[in-house]
PDB file of C-alpha atoms in Angstrom:
ATOM      1  CA  MET A  22     -37.786-115.011 152.738  1.00 96.00           C
ATOM      2  CA  LEU A  23     -34.614-116.925 153.531  1.00 98.00           C
ATOM      3  CA  TYR A  24     -34.205-117.975 157.156  1.00 98.00           C
ATOM      4  CA  ILE A  25     -30.904-119.104 158.661  1.00 98.00           C
ATOM      5  CA  VAL A  26     -31.923-121.405 161.496  1.00 98.00           C
ATOM      6  CA  PRO A  27     -29.455-122.493 164.200  1.00 97.00           C
ATOM      7  CA  THR A  28     -29.930-126.038 165.473  1.00 97.00           C
ATOM      8  CA  PRO A  29     -28.637-127.614 168.711  1.00 96.00           C
ATOM      9  CA  VAL A  30     -24.945-128.501 168.918  1.00 94.00           C
ATOM     10  CA  GLY A  31     -25.866-131.180 171.438  1.00 91.00           C
ATOM     11  CA  ASN A  32     -28.897-131.049 173.697  1.00 93.00           C
ATOM     12  CA  MET A  33     -32.159-130.959 171.748  1.00 94.00           C
ATOM     13  CA  GLU A  34     -33.617-128.571 174.348  1.00 94.00           C
ATOM     14  CA  ASP A  35     -31.290-125.818 173.103  1.00 95.00           C
ATOM     15  CA  ILE A  36     -33.446-125.094 170.048  1.00 96.00           C
ATOM     16  CA  THR A  37     -35.662-122.002 170.279  1.00 97.00           C
ATOM     17  CA  PHE A  38     -39.435-121.844 169.972  1.00 97.00           C
ATOM     18  CA  ARG A  39     -39.031-119.471 167.032  1.00 98.00           C
ATOM     19  CA  ALA A  40     -36.701-121.866 165.228  1.00 98.00           C
ATOM     20  CA  LEU A  41     -39.265-124.648 165.573  1.00 98.00           C
ATOM     21  CA  ARG A  42     -42.021-122.387 164.234  1.00 98.00           C
ATOM     22  CA  ILE A  43     -39.966-121.345 161.207  1.00 98.00           C
ATOM     23  CA  LEU A  44     -39.095-124.967 160.400  1.00 98.00           C
ATOM     24  CA  LYS A  45     -42.765-125.938 160.623  1.00 98.00           C
ATOM     25  CA  GLU A  46     -43.826-123.095 158.319  1.00 98.00           C
ATOM     26  CA  ALA A  47     -41.032-123.249 155.708  1.00 98.00           C
ATOM     27  CA  ASP A  48     -41.869-124.359 152.179  1.00 98.00           C
ATOM     28  CA  LEU A  49     -38.440-126.007 151.986  1.00 98.00           C
ATOM     29  CA  ILE A  50     -35.631-126.839 154.403  1.00 98.00           C
ATOM     30  CA  LEU A  51     -32.084-126.877 153.056  1.00 97.00           C
ATOM     31  CA  ALA A  52     -30.086-129.372 155.116  1.00 96.00           C
ATOM     32  CA  GLU A  53     -26.354-130.044 155.189  1.00 94.00           C
ATOM     33  CA  ASP A  54     -27.189-133.716 155.782  1.00 94.00           C
ATOM     34  CA  THR A  55     -30.846-134.683 155.384  1.00 95.00           C
ATOM     35  CA  ARG A  56     -30.333-137.775 157.561  1.00 95.00           C
ATOM     36  CA  THR A  57     -29.014-135.754 160.493  1.00 95.00           C
ATOM     37  CA  SER A  58     -31.614-133.014 160.109  1.00 96.00           C
ATOM     38  CA  GLY A  59     -34.273-135.656 159.588  1.00 96.00           C
ATOM     39  CA  LEU A  60     -33.664-136.922 163.114  1.00 96.00           C
ATOM     40  CA  LEU A  61     -34.093-133.407 164.483  1.00 97.00           C
ATOM     41  CA  LEU A  62     -37.313-132.824 162.546  1.00 97.00           C
ATOM     42  CA  LYS A  63     -38.683-136.213 163.583  1.00 97.00           C
ATOM     43  CA  HIS A  64     -37.912-135.466 167.238  1.00 97.00           C
ATOM     44  CA  PHE A  65     -40.050-132.320 167.059  1.00 97.00           C
ATOM     45  CA  ASP A  66     -42.697-133.861 164.780  1.00 97.00           C
ATOM     46  CA  ILE A  67     -41.935-131.528 161.875  1.00 98.00           C
ATOM     47  CA  HIS A  68     -42.842-132.727 158.390  1.00 97.00           C
ATOM     48  CA  ARG A  69     -41.535-130.380 155.698  1.00 97.00           C
ATOM     49  CA  PRO A  70     -39.745-131.046 152.376  1.00 97.00           C
ATOM     50  CA  MET A  71     -35.964-131.162 152.652  1.00 97.00           C
ATOM     51  CA  LEU A  72     -33.241-130.672 150.067  1.00 95.00           C
ATOM     52  CA  SER A  73     -29.593-131.628 150.510  1.00 94.00           C
ATOM     53  CA  TYR A  74     -27.411-128.507 150.528  1.00 93.00           C
ATOM     54  CA  HIS A  75     -23.727-128.907 151.384  1.00 90.00           C
ATOM     55  CA  LYS A  76     -20.256-127.725 150.362  1.00 85.00           C
ATOM     56  CA  PHE A  77     -20.074-130.208 147.479  1.00 89.00           C
ATOM     57  CA  ASN A  78     -23.268-129.105 145.715  1.00 89.00           C
ATOM     58  CA  GLU A  79     -24.001-125.559 146.906  1.00 88.00           C
ATOM     59  CA  HIS A  80     -22.503-123.854 143.842  1.00 91.00           C
ATOM     60  CA  GLN A  81     -24.660-125.955 141.534  1.00 91.00           C
ATOM     61  CA  ALA A  82     -27.806-125.612 143.652  1.00 92.00           C
ATOM     62  CA  VAL A  83     -27.771-121.961 144.657  1.00 95.00           C
ATOM     63  CA  ALA A  84     -29.202-120.484 141.429  1.00 95.00           C
ATOM     64  CA  ARG A  85     -32.275-122.739 141.604  1.00 96.00           C
ATOM     65  CA  ILE A  86     -32.718-121.949 145.283  1.00 97.00           C
ATOM     66  CA  VAL A  87     -32.706-118.213 144.582  1.00 97.00           C
ATOM     67  CA  GLU A  88     -35.278-118.770 141.824  1.00 97.00           C
ATOM     68  CA  ARG A  89     -37.550-120.467 144.321  1.00 97.00           C
ATOM     69  CA  LEU A  90     -37.080-117.623 146.787  1.00 98.00           C
ATOM     70  CA  LEU A  91     -37.945-115.075 144.102  1.00 98.00           C
ATOM     71  CA  SER A  92     -41.069-117.060 143.255  1.00 97.00           C
ATOM     72  CA  GLY A  93     -42.313-116.439 146.784  1.00 97.00           C
ATOM     73  CA  GLU A  94     -41.224-119.524 148.714  1.00 98.00           C
ATOM     74  CA  THR A  95     -39.983-119.365 152.281  1.00 98.00           C
ATOM     75  CA  ILE A  96     -36.799-121.410 152.690  1.00 98.00           C
ATOM     76  CA  ALA A  97     -34.975-122.331 155.903  1.00 98.00           C
ATOM     77  CA  VAL A  98     -31.299-123.310 155.992  1.00 98.00           C
ATOM     78  CA  VAL A  99     -29.967-125.646 158.682  1.00 97.00           C
ATOM     79  CA  SER A 100     -26.603-127.319 159.204  1.00 95.00           C
ATOM     80  CA  ASP A 101     -25.846-130.509 161.108  1.00 94.00           C
ATOM     81  CA  ALA A 102     -25.372-128.446 164.277  1.00 94.00           C
ATOM     82  CA  GLY A 103     -25.057-124.785 165.199  1.00 95.00           C
ATOM     83  CA  THR A 104     -25.534-121.753 162.979  1.00 96.00           C
ATOM     84  CA  PRO A 105     -25.199-122.210 159.197  1.00 95.00           C
ATOM     85  CA  GLY A 106     -22.398-120.130 157.738  1.00 93.00           C
ATOM     86  CA  ILE A 107     -20.123-120.544 160.770  1.00 92.00           C
ATOM     87  CA  SER A 108     -17.718-123.235 159.478  1.00 88.00           C
ATOM     88  CA  ASP A 109     -20.734-124.757 157.709  1.00 89.00           C
ATOM     89  CA  PRO A 110     -22.549-124.182 154.384  1.00 91.00           C
ATOM     90  CA  GLY A 111     -24.705-121.069 154.348  1.00 94.00           C
ATOM     91  CA  PHE A 112     -22.623-118.087 153.261  1.00 95.00           C
ATOM     92  CA  LEU A 113     -23.085-118.633 149.523  1.00 95.00           C
ATOM     93  CA  VAL A 114     -26.883-118.854 149.554  1.00 96.00           C
ATOM     94  CA  VAL A 115     -27.097-115.805 151.851  1.00 97.00           C
ATOM     95  CA  ARG A 116     -24.838-113.790 149.550  1.00 97.00           C
ATOM     96  CA  GLU A 117     -26.782-114.694 146.426  1.00 97.00           C
ATOM     97  CA  ALA A 118     -30.141-114.107 148.107  1.00 97.00           C
ATOM     98  CA  VAL A 119     -29.011-110.650 149.214  1.00 98.00           C
ATOM     99  CA  ARG A 120     -27.778-109.882 145.687  1.00 97.00           C
ATOM    100  CA  ALA A 121     -31.172-110.914 144.312  1.00 97.00           C
ATOM    101  CA  GLY A 122     -33.009-108.646 146.738  1.00 97.00           C
ATOM    102  CA  VAL A 123     -34.434-111.465 148.834  1.00 98.00           C
ATOM    103  CA  GLU A 124     -35.012-110.711 152.514  1.00 97.00           C
ATOM    104  CA  VAL A 125     -32.692-112.732 154.756  1.00 98.00           C
ATOM    105  CA  SER A 126     -33.189-113.309 158.466  1.00 98.00           C
ATOM    106  CA  CYS A 127     -30.756-115.149 160.742  1.00 98.00           C
ATOM    107  CA  LEU A 128     -32.291-116.419 163.961  1.00 97.00           C
ATOM    108  CA  PRO A 129     -30.215-116.205 167.148  1.00 95.00           C
ATOM    109  CA  GLY A 130     -29.293-119.551 168.593  1.00 91.00           C
ATOM    110  CA  ALA A 131     -26.717-122.245 169.123  1.00 89.00           C
ATOM    111  CA  THR A 132     -23.122-121.724 168.021  1.00 92.00           C
ATOM    112  CA  ALA A 133     -20.442-123.938 169.552  1.00 94.00           C
ATOM    113  CA  PHE A 134     -17.740-121.323 170.047  1.00 96.00           C
ATOM    114  CA  VAL A 135     -19.801-118.930 172.199  1.00 96.00           C
ATOM    115  CA  PRO A 136     -20.290-121.192 175.253  1.00 96.00           C
ATOM    116  CA  ALA A 137     -16.743-122.510 174.860  1.00 97.00           C
ATOM    117  CA  LEU A 138     -15.351-118.967 174.815  1.00 98.00           C
ATOM    118  CA  VAL A 139     -17.429-117.646 177.700  1.00 97.00           C
ATOM    119  CA  ALA A 140     -16.734-120.697 179.898  1.00 96.00           C
ATOM    120  CA  SER A 141     -13.000-120.656 179.131  1.00 97.00           C
ATOM    121  CA  GLY A 142     -12.087-118.103 181.773  1.00 97.00           C
ATOM    122  CA  LEU A 143     -10.060-116.244 179.135  1.00 98.00           C
ATOM    123  CA  PRO A 144     -10.878-112.686 178.004  1.00 97.00           C
ATOM    124  CA  CYS A 145     -13.906-112.735 175.719  1.00 96.00           C
ATOM    125  CA  ASP A 146     -14.556-109.026 175.200  1.00 96.00           C
ATOM    126  CA  LYS A 147     -12.303-109.164 172.147  1.00 96.00           C
ATOM    127  CA  PHE A 148     -11.475-112.346 170.247  1.00 98.00           C
ATOM    128  CA  CYS A 149     -10.706-113.667 166.778  1.00 97.00           C
ATOM    129  CA  PHE A 150     -12.536-116.647 165.326  1.00 97.00           C
ATOM    130  CA  GLU A 151     -10.270-118.879 163.241  1.00 97.00           C
ATOM    131  CA  GLY A 152     -12.544-121.915 162.944  1.00 96.00           C
ATOM    132  CA  PHE A 153     -10.840-124.864 161.267  1.00 95.00           C
ATOM    133  CA  LEU A 154      -7.232-124.199 160.308  1.00 95.00           C
ATOM    134  CA  PRO A 155      -6.112-125.507 156.898  1.00 93.00           C
ATOM    135  CA  GLN A 156      -5.351-129.201 157.271  1.00 87.00           C
ATOM    136  CA  LYS A 157      -2.099-129.083 155.305  1.00 84.00           C
ATOM    137  CA  LYS A 158      -1.208-126.299 152.897  1.00 88.00           C
ATOM    138  CA  GLY A 159      -1.203-122.935 154.602  1.00 93.00           C
ATOM    139  CA  ARG A 160      -1.565-124.251 158.158  1.00 94.00           C
ATOM    140  CA  GLN A 161       1.899-123.274 159.377  1.00 93.00           C
ATOM    141  CA  THR A 162       1.688-119.950 157.558  1.00 95.00           C
ATOM    142  CA  ARG A 163      -1.581-119.084 159.277  1.00 96.00           C
ATOM    143  CA  LEU A 164      -0.256-120.068 162.693  1.00 97.00           C
ATOM    144  CA  ALA A 165       2.827-117.932 162.152  1.00 96.00           C
ATOM    145  CA  GLN A 166       0.569-114.984 161.337  1.00 96.00           C
ATOM    146  CA  LEU A 167      -1.220-115.497 164.665  1.00 98.00           C
ATOM    147  CA  ALA A 168       1.989-115.517 166.733  1.00 97.00           C
ATOM    148  CA  GLU A 169       1.571-111.827 167.597  1.00 96.00           C
ATOM    149  CA  GLU A 170      -2.232-111.944 168.029  1.00 98.00           C
ATOM    150  CA  THR A 171      -3.186-110.336 171.358  1.00 98.00           C
ATOM    151  CA  ARG A 172      -6.870-111.264 171.295  1.00 98.00           C
ATOM    152  CA  THR A 173      -8.224-114.598 172.512  1.00 98.00           C
ATOM    153  CA  MET A 174      -8.242-117.067 169.614  1.00 98.00           C
ATOM    154  CA  VAL A 175     -10.983-119.572 168.800  1.00 98.00           C
ATOM    155  CA  PHE A 176     -10.298-122.758 166.844  1.00 98.00           C
ATOM    156  CA  TYR A 177     -12.411-125.735 165.803  1.00 97.00           C
ATOM    157  CA  GLU A 178     -10.682-129.098 165.575  1.00 96.00           C
ATOM    158  CA  SER A 179     -11.558-132.728 164.884  1.00 95.00           C
ATOM    159  CA  PRO A 180     -10.674-135.301 167.572  1.00 96.00           C
ATOM    160  CA  HIS A 181      -7.965-137.037 165.552  1.00 95.00           C
ATOM    161  CA  ARG A 182      -6.059-133.745 165.089  1.00 95.00           C
ATOM    162  CA  VAL A 183      -6.394-132.292 168.595  1.00 97.00           C
ATOM    163  CA  VAL A 184      -3.031-133.582 169.863  1.00 97.00           C
ATOM    164  CA  LYS A 185      -1.241-132.423 166.725  1.00 96.00           C
ATOM    165  CA  ALA A 186      -2.911-129.014 166.970  1.00 97.00           C
ATOM    166  CA  LEU A 187      -1.827-128.574 170.594  1.00 98.00           C
ATOM    167  CA  GLN A 188       1.736-129.550 169.654  1.00 98.00           C
ATOM    168  CA  GLN A 189       1.748-126.966 166.865  1.00 97.00           C
ATOM    169  CA  PHE A 190       0.292-124.310 169.173  1.00 98.00           C
ATOM    170  CA  ILE A 191       3.130-124.938 171.616  1.00 98.00           C
ATOM    171  CA  GLU A 192       5.679-124.471 168.832  1.00 97.00           C
ATOM    172  CA  VAL A 193       4.150-121.120 167.876  1.00 97.00           C
ATOM    173  CA  PHE A 194       2.704-119.711 171.113  1.00 98.00           C
ATOM    174  CA  GLY A 195       4.874-121.401 173.763  1.00 97.00           C
ATOM    175  CA  GLU A 196       3.988-124.128 176.208  1.00 97.00           C
ATOM    176  CA  GLU A 197       2.865-121.724 178.959  1.00 98.00           C
ATOM    177  CA  ARG A 198       0.180-120.000 176.877  1.00 98.00           C
ATOM    178  CA  PRO A 199      -3.237-120.445 178.569  1.00 98.00           C
ATOM    179  CA  VAL A 200      -5.798-122.611 176.804  1.00 98.00           C
ATOM    180  CA  SER A 201      -9.271-124.011 177.340  1.00 98.00           C
ATOM    181  CA  VAL A 202     -10.194-127.136 175.392  1.00 98.00           C
ATOM    182  CA  CYS A 203     -13.924-127.785 175.304  1.00 97.00           C
ATOM    183  CA  ARG A 204     -15.461-130.923 173.844  1.00 96.00           C
ATOM    184  CA  GLU A 205     -18.989-132.229 173.327  1.00 94.00           C
ATOM    185  CA  ILE A 206     -20.622-128.901 174.174  1.00 94.00           C
ATOM    186  CA  SER A 207     -24.096-129.316 175.744  1.00 94.00           C
ATOM    187  CA  LYS A 208     -23.898-133.093 175.351  1.00 93.00           C
ATOM    188  CA  LEU A 209     -23.863-135.781 178.040  1.00 90.00           C
ATOM    189  CA  HIS A 210     -20.063-136.017 178.173  1.00 91.00           C
ATOM    190  CA  GLU A 211     -19.231-132.303 177.948  1.00 95.00           C
ATOM    191  CA  GLU A 212     -15.758-131.579 179.271  1.00 96.00           C
ATOM    192  CA  VAL A 213     -13.574-128.500 179.620  1.00 97.00           C
ATOM    193  CA  VAL A 214      -9.819-128.843 180.134  1.00 98.00           C
ATOM    194  CA  ARG A 215      -8.221-125.573 181.257  1.00 98.00           C
ATOM    195  CA  GLY A 216      -4.556-124.806 181.897  1.00 98.00           C
ATOM    196  CA  THR A 217      -1.448-124.218 179.844  1.00 98.00           C
ATOM    197  CA  LEU A 218      -0.908-125.664 176.398  1.00 98.00           C
ATOM    198  CA  SER A 219       1.581-128.162 177.810  1.00 98.00           C
ATOM    199  CA  GLU A 220      -0.920-129.277 180.469  1.00 98.00           C
ATOM    200  CA  ALA A 221      -3.675-129.696 177.890  1.00 98.00           C
ATOM    201  CA  LEU A 222      -1.351-131.693 175.644  1.00 98.00           C
ATOM    202  CA  ALA A 223      -0.403-133.981 178.540  1.00 98.00           C
ATOM    203  CA  HIS A 224      -4.092-134.544 179.306  1.00 98.00           C
ATOM    204  CA  PHE A 225      -5.001-135.561 175.780  1.00 97.00           C
ATOM    205  CA  ASN A 226      -1.896-137.681 175.383  1.00 97.00           C
ATOM    206  CA  GLU A 227      -3.250-139.637 178.344  1.00 96.00           C
ATOM    207  CA  HIS A 228      -6.944-139.468 177.451  1.00 95.00           C
ATOM    208  CA  GLU A 229      -7.892-140.198 173.838  1.00 94.00           C
ATOM    209  CA  PRO A 230      -9.709-137.196 172.312  1.00 95.00           C
ATOM    210  CA  ARG A 231     -13.326-137.968 171.461  1.00 94.00           C
ATOM    211  CA  GLY A 232     -16.135-135.808 170.129  1.00 92.00           C
ATOM    212  CA  GLU A 233     -16.217-132.309 168.685  1.00 92.00           C
ATOM    213  CA  PHE A 234     -13.674-129.779 169.968  1.00 97.00           C
ATOM    214  CA  VAL A 235     -13.429-126.015 170.409  1.00 98.00           C
ATOM    215  CA  ILE A 236      -9.983-124.813 171.476  1.00 98.00           C
ATOM    216  CA  ILE A 237      -9.705-121.368 173.073  1.00 98.00           C
ATOM    217  CA  VAL A 238      -6.136-120.009 173.188  1.00 98.00           C
ATOM    218  CA  GLY A 239      -5.150-116.889 175.087  1.00 98.00           C
ATOM    219  CA  GLY A 240      -3.669-114.039 173.081  1.00 98.00           C
ATOM    220  CA  LYS A 241      -0.093-112.841 173.401  1.00 97.00           C
ATOM    221  CA  PRO A 242       0.338-110.913 176.659  1.00 93.00           C
TER     222      PRO A 242
END
């Protein structure tokens, strides 16, 4: 069995009882960063073998992982925060496990964009998840493709690119397009800045962006 196990994006209390049980019972835990996941496991007094599994080694490691699954082992996949596979490693091992006939189960749990979307005040019955835009090549092309998007749009962004992203959104969507910028979800300094794109840009020009960001942009009216 392969389990995809969401882990807290901030507050440790956000993990589920089932996730803790699976982590305690797994023969192996695949971790995006064993140091980060090690802190989580230590906090909950979980002592299971871990193996580093990230975007730089997943192609080399996946065949051996599937072999271990086929031999009868139960393996859990975790990322640094949130649900593996959502802008984090996880898709490849799920795909190959499914191809090999291994049972795959994804536990419900923390994902950063869901609370950011629901708390945004923007329509969330229909939305498109864009995650991280390309940093350079293809970024402008993708934004241009979204110019006519009528659904609410969800983006992930690093703090040092938030201002640039808001500037680019204004160029494509217009300065009056509604936006909700959420940072540090479920952490001590969680903050949501709502308004127009121009208002959000003014805020973060004045206040240095810090932490992890989810940007929710309203669709074209």
